[in-house]
Amino acid sequence: MATDPFAELLIQLRKEADRTQEQQADAINAASGSETVTRREINRYEKSENIPTNRTLAHIAVASGIPFEELLREAKAARARRRQGAHGEEKNQDGTTRHPLLEGAVGAAVTAESHWDSPVDITSSLDVLLASNTASAALQASDDILLRIIEEYESDGPTGPSRLAAETRRLRSRLHNLMQGHQPPSHRAELFRIASRTSAVLGYMAVNAGHHNLTTAYCAEAVALATDIGDLETVMWTHGTLSLSAYYRGNLAEAVRWASAGIDLAPDHPQAIRLQVNGLARALACQGDRPGTLKAILAAEDLTARHDVSTVLTPCISLEPYGLPRTLANAITGHVALGDTADVLRYENEISGHVATSDSDWTRSLVALDVATVLVSGRNTDVEHAMLLGRQVLEDAEQGPLILSVVQRAHALHRSAKSWKETAAVRDYGEALRAWSDTPRVRHLTESVTMSASGDASGRTSSTGWLR
């Protein structure tokens, strides 16, 4: 069969994308989210042996970057020519065929048709426009997977963080493949929401693993996707993670900037709770800004009281707004940096029941290390009890999930106790800390850090000095 102008159009679209027939089939399948066509089918299209269905045309349009409506008109013209046994081509000066659609014009065969669409074509177009490569059930399943990962992340044994990070990366890859396809606006908005939150969670996981360069990249992706659909909650949450990353890198000014920028987006939003107490308060406390720290903590507590937030101790990685137990757990860290022993112990007593029953080993470890640190650096000291708490954290961390902040604070506790370095309790803790730090899993974590990090409450940054 002789080649039709529509087949020439398909050939030229493929060649302008610099693809083989097999690569073109792969691109169309990526757009559809399923194995829609094969290389053999592409060959048949390009030899005028077959004309794609309207549904396949929609996927070809996405893969080729051409408006679906225009491609549909050209296919209609080709079908008409097949019925009439006529062929209409335009030749370039060099004798080659150049389809009019690629020149921004409509072919003569198309302009000869009626300016009005037929009811059948309108119905066919609507069917394609509302078609989706992602069913609602699949979107819900992806959302459920993300929520399960968040719930298990802090309590799933020694290999939990790395295993679940790998699963989250696979989820992100699947969502990105779906985004290359075609969905109606409602499906696409939900797909963007889940994808943005998956990237945001990966950004937080990267902080815990010390991969701060990946945190920046994942968070930029999350903000771009969330902004496109107006998901303010995810944008603010991501600002909090960027502030957290800067805090653990010792860049306190940057931590304050990210937290402040997030708060400015919506000061009364529930997500501002985390930005105030986890972002502003801790960074300002490390800078010695007592008034600013107390103001941020009070603002977080006020927002917690005003909003309907969780009354239980949610996971650190949860996308939910902070409830009171999580708010106070973070306020403790700010008061530790200020040396406010009484406030630390008061808050710790208030949330002790939540901490004791929490599934999060990290929360118990971080709160215990904060209390231990203030007991050797605050106004009222109890070195023996502080070192006992520290030793218990090291024992618990041998079998539980491990994150960089636990390692940092464990070393910060030892540095804070330097005034009592000759006491038996501090010497014993130091020896236990060195042995623990030399275990394969701790060494692997600390050696994988991609940017300098500091657990020192002063906020001073050193490359690996915080490990000694």
CSV table of N, CA, C and O in Angstrom, one decimal, residues 158 208 361-362 365-366 369 389-415 427-447 466-468:
chain,number,residue,atom,x,y,z
A,158,PRO,N,16.4,-2.8,62.7
A,158,PRO,CA,17.6,-2.2,62.3
A,158,PRO,C,17.7,-1.8,60.8
A,158,PRO,O,18.3,-0.8,60.4
A,208,ASN,N,17.9,11.9,57.5
A,208,ASN,CA,18.2,10.8,58.5
A,208,ASN,C,19.4,10.0,58.1
A,208,ASN,O,20.1,9.5,58.9
A,361,ASP,N,11.3,4.1,68.2
A,361,ASP,CA,12.5,4.0,69.0
A,361,ASP,C,13.3,5.4,69.0
A,361,ASP,O,14.0,5.7,69.9
A,362,TRP,N,13.2,6.0,67.9
A,362,TRP,CA,13.9,7.3,67.7
A,362,TRP,C,13.5,8.3,68.7
A,362,TRP,O,14.3,9.0,69.3
A,365,SER,N,14.8,7.6,72.1
A,365,SER,CA,16.3,7.9,72.1
A,365,SER,C,16.6,9.4,72.1
A,365,SER,O,17.4,9.8,72.9
A,366,LEU,N,15.9,10.1,71.2
A,366,LEU,CA,16.2,11.5,71.1
A,366,LEU,C,15.8,12.3,72.4
A,366,LEU,O,16.5,13.2,72.8
A,369,LEU,N,18.3,11.4,75.1
A,369,LEU,CA,19.6,12.1,74.9
A,369,LEU,C,19.5,13.6,75.2
A,369,LEU,O,20.4,14.2,75.8
A,389,LEU,N,21.3,7.3,81.2
A,389,LEU,CA,20.4,7.5,80.0
A,389,LEU,C,21.1,7.3,78.7
A,389,LEU,O,20.6,6.6,77.8
A,390,GLY,N,22.3,7.8,78.6
A,390,GLY,CA,23.1,7.7,77.4
A,390,GLY,C,23.4,6.2,77.1
A,390,GLY,O,23.3,5.8,75.9
A,391,ARG,N,23.9,5.5,78.1
A,391,ARG,CA,24.2,4.1,77.9
A,391,ARG,C,23.0,3.3,77.5
A,391,ARG,O,23.1,2.4,76.6
A,392,GLN,N,21.8,3.6,78.0
A,392,GLN,CA,20.6,2.9,77.6
A,392,GLN,C,20.2,3.2,76.2
A,392,GLN,O,19.8,2.3,75.5
A,393,VAL,N,20.5,4.4,75.7
A,393,VAL,CA,20.2,4.7,74.3
A,393,VAL,C,21.1,3.9,73.4
A,393,VAL,O,20.7,3.4,72.4
A,394,LEU,N,22.4,3.8,73.8
A,394,LEU,CA,23.3,3.0,72.9
A,394,LEU,C,22.9,1.5,72.9
A,394,LEU,O,23.0,0.9,71.8
A,395,GLU,N,22.4,1.0,74.0
A,395,GLU,CA,22.0,-0.4,74.0
A,395,GLU,C,20.7,-0.6,73.1
A,395,GLU,O,20.6,-1.5,72.4
A,396,ASP,N,19.8,0.4,73.2
A,396,ASP,CA,18.5,0.3,72.4
A,396,ASP,C,18.8,0.4,70.9
A,396,ASP,O,18.2,-0.2,70.1
A,397,ALA,N,19.8,1.3,70.6
A,397,ALA,CA,20.1,1.5,69.2
A,397,ALA,C,20.8,0.4,68.5
A,397,ALA,O,21.0,0.4,67.3
A,398,GLU,N,21.3,-0.6,69.3
A,398,GLU,CA,22.0,-1.7,68.7
A,398,GLU,C,21.0,-2.6,67.9
A,398,GLU,O,21.4,-3.2,66.9
A,399,GLN,N,19.7,-2.6,68.3
A,399,GLN,CA,18.8,-3.5,67.6
A,399,GLN,C,17.7,-2.7,66.9
A,399,GLN,O,17.0,-3.2,66.0
A,400,GLY,N,17.5,-1.4,67.2
A,400,GLY,CA,16.5,-0.6,66.6
A,400,GLY,C,16.9,0.2,65.4
A,400,GLY,O,18.1,0.1,65.0
A,401,PRO,N,16.0,0.9,64.8
A,401,PRO,CA,16.4,1.7,63.6
A,401,PRO,C,17.4,2.8,64.0
A,401,PRO,O,17.4,3.2,65.1
A,402,LEU,N,18.2,3.1,63.1
A,402,LEU,CA,19.3,4.1,63.4
A,402,LEU,C,19.2,5.3,62.4
A,402,LEU,O,19.1,5.1,61.2
A,403,ILE,N,19.3,6.5,62.9
A,403,ILE,CA,19.4,7.7,62.1
A,403,ILE,C,20.5,8.5,62.6
A,403,ILE,O,21.0,8.4,63.7
A,404,LEU,N,21.0,9.4,61.7
A,404,LEU,CA,22.1,10.2,62.0
A,404,LEU,C,22.0,11.1,63.2
A,404,LEU,O,22.9,11.3,64.0
A,405,SER,N,20.8,11.6,63.4
A,405,SER,CA,20.6,12.6,64.6
A,405,SER,C,20.8,11.9,65.9
A,405,SER,O,21.3,12.5,66.9
A,406,VAL,N,20.5,10.6,66.0
A,406,VAL,CA,20.8,9.8,67.2
A,406,VAL,C,22.3,9.7,67.5
A,406,VAL,O,22.8,9.9,68.6
A,407,VAL,N,23.1,9.4,66.4
A,407,VAL,CA,24.5,9.4,66.5
A,407,VAL,C,25.1,10.7,66.9
A,407,VAL,O,25.9,10.8,67.8
A,408,GLN,N,24.6,11.8,66.3
A,408,GLN,CA,25.1,13.1,66.6
A,408,GLN,C,24.8,13.5,68.0
A,408,GLN,O,25.7,14.0,68.7
A,409,ARG,N,23.6,13.3,68.5
A,409,ARG,CA,23.3,13.7,69.9
A,409,ARG,C,24.0,12.8,70.9
A,409,ARG,O,24.3,13.3,72.0
A,410,ALA,N,24.3,11.5,70.5
A,410,ALA,CA,25.0,10.7,71.5
A,410,ALA,C,26.4,11.2,71.7
A,410,ALA,O,27.0,11.3,72.8
A,411,HIS,N,27.1,11.7,70.6
A,411,HIS,CA,28.4,12.3,70.7
A,411,HIS,C,28.3,13.7,71.3
A,411,HIS,O,29.2,14.1,72.1
A,412,ALA,N,27.2,14.4,71.0
A,412,ALA,CA,27.1,15.8,71.7
A,412,ALA,C,27.0,15.6,73.2
A,412,ALA,O,27.5,16.4,73.9
A,413,LEU,N,26.3,14.5,73.7
A,413,LEU,CA,26.2,14.3,75.1
A,413,LEU,C,27.6,14.1,75.7
A,413,LEU,O,27.9,14.7,76.8
A,414,HIS,N,28.4,13.3,75.0
A,414,HIS,CA,29.8,13.1,75.5
A,414,HIS,C,30.6,14.4,75.6
A,414,HIS,O,31.3,14.6,76.6
A,415,ARG,N,30.5,15.2,74.6
A,415,ARG,CA,31.2,16.5,74.6
A,415,ARG,C,30.7,17.4,75.7
A,415,ARG,O,31.4,18.1,76.3
A,427,ARG,N,33.7,8.2,81.8
A,427,ARG,CA,34.6,7.4,81.1
A,427,ARG,C,33.9,6.1,80.6
A,427,ARG,O,34.2,5.7,79.4
A,428,ASP,N,33.1,5.5,81.4
A,428,ASP,CA,32.4,4.3,80.9
A,428,ASP,C,31.5,4.6,79.7
A,428,ASP,O,31.4,3.9,78.7
A,429,TYR,N,30.8,5.8,79.7
A,429,TYR,CA,30.0,6.2,78.6
A,429,TYR,C,30.8,6.4,77.4
A,429,TYR,O,30.5,6.0,76.2
A,430,GLY,N,32.0,7.1,77.5
A,430,GLY,CA,32.9,7.3,76.4
A,430,GLY,C,33.4,6.1,75.8
A,430,GLY,O,33.4,6.0,74.5
A,431,GLU,N,33.7,5.1,76.6
A,431,GLU,CA,34.2,3.8,76.0
A,431,GLU,C,33.0,3.1,75.3
A,431,GLU,O,33.3,2.5,74.2
A,432,ALA,N,31.9,3.1,75.9
A,432,ALA,CA,30.7,2.5,75.2
A,432,ALA,C,30.4,3.2,73.9
A,432,ALA,O,30.0,2.5,72.9
A,433,LEU,N,30.5,4.5,73.9
A,433,LEU,CA,30.2,5.3,72.7
A,433,LEU,C,31.2,5.0,71.6
A,433,LEU,O,30.8,4.8,70.4
A,434,ARG,N,32.5,4.8,71.9
A,434,ARG,CA,33.5,4.5,70.9
A,434,ARG,C,33.3,3.2,70.3
A,434,ARG,O,33.4,3.0,69.1
A,435,ALA,N,33.0,2.2,71.2
A,435,ALA,CA,32.7,0.8,70.7
A,435,ALA,C,31.5,0.8,69.8
A,435,ALA,O,31.5,0.1,68.7
A,436,TRP,N,30.4,1.5,70.2
A,436,TRP,CA,29.2,1.5,69.4
A,436,TRP,C,29.4,2.2,68.1
A,436,TRP,O,28.9,1.8,67.0
A,437,SER,N,30.2,3.3,68.1
A,437,SER,CA,30.5,4.1,66.9
A,437,SER,C,31.3,3.3,65.9
A,437,SER,O,31.3,3.6,64.7
A,438,ASP,N,32.0,2.3,66.4
A,438,ASP,CA,32.9,1.5,65.5
A,438,ASP,C,32.2,0.3,65.0
A,438,ASP,O,32.8,-0.5,64.2
A,439,THR,N,30.9,0.1,65.3
A,439,THR,CA,30.1,-1.0,64.8
A,439,THR,C,29.9,-0.8,63.3
A,439,THR,O,29.8,0.4,62.9
A,440,PRO,N,29.7,-1.8,62.5
A,440,PRO,CA,29.6,-1.7,61.0
A,440,PRO,C,28.4,-0.7,60.6
A,440,PRO,O,28.5,0.1,59.7
A,441,ARG,N,27.2,-0.9,61.3
A,441,ARG,CA,26.1,-0.1,60.8
A,441,ARG,C,26.2,1.4,61.2
A,441,ARG,O,25.8,2.2,60.4
A,442,VAL,N,26.9,1.7,62.3
A,442,VAL,CA,27.1,3.1,62.6
A,442,VAL,C,28.1,3.7,61.7
A,442,VAL,O,28.0,4.8,61.2
A,443,ARG,N,29.2,2.9,61.5
A,443,ARG,CA,30.3,3.4,60.6
A,443,ARG,C,29.7,3.6,59.2
A,443,ARG,O,30.0,4.6,58.5
A,444,HIS,N,28.9,2.7,58.7
A,444,HIS,CA,28.3,2.8,57.4
A,444,HIS,C,27.5,4.1,57.3
A,444,HIS,O,27.5,4.8,56.3
A,445,LEU,N,26.7,4.4,58.3
A,445,LEU,CA,25.9,5.6,58.3
A,445,LEU,C,26.7,6.9,58.3
A,445,LEU,O,26.5,7.8,57.5
A,446,THR,N,27.7,6.9,59.2
A,446,THR,CA,28.4,8.2,59.3
A,446,THR,C,29.4,8.4,58.1
A,446,THR,O,29.6,9.5,57.7
A,447,GLU,N,29.8,7.3,57.5
A,447,GLU,CA,30.7,7.4,56.4
A,447,GLU,C,30.0,7.8,55.1
A,447,GLU,O,30.6,8.2,54.1
A,466,TRP,N,32.6,15.7,65.1
A,466,TRP,CA,31.5,15.4,66.0
A,466,TRP,C,31.5,13.9,66.4
A,466,TRP,O,30.8,13.5,67.3
A,467,LEU,N,32.3,13.1,65.6
A,467,LEU,CA,32.3,11.7,65.9
A,467,LEU,C,33.4,11.3,66.9
A,467,LEU,O,33.5,10.2,67.4
A,468,ARG,N,34.2,12.3,67.2
A,468,ARG,CA,35.4,12.0,68.1
A,468,ARG,C,35.1,12.5,69.5
A,468,ARG,O,34.4,13.5,69.7
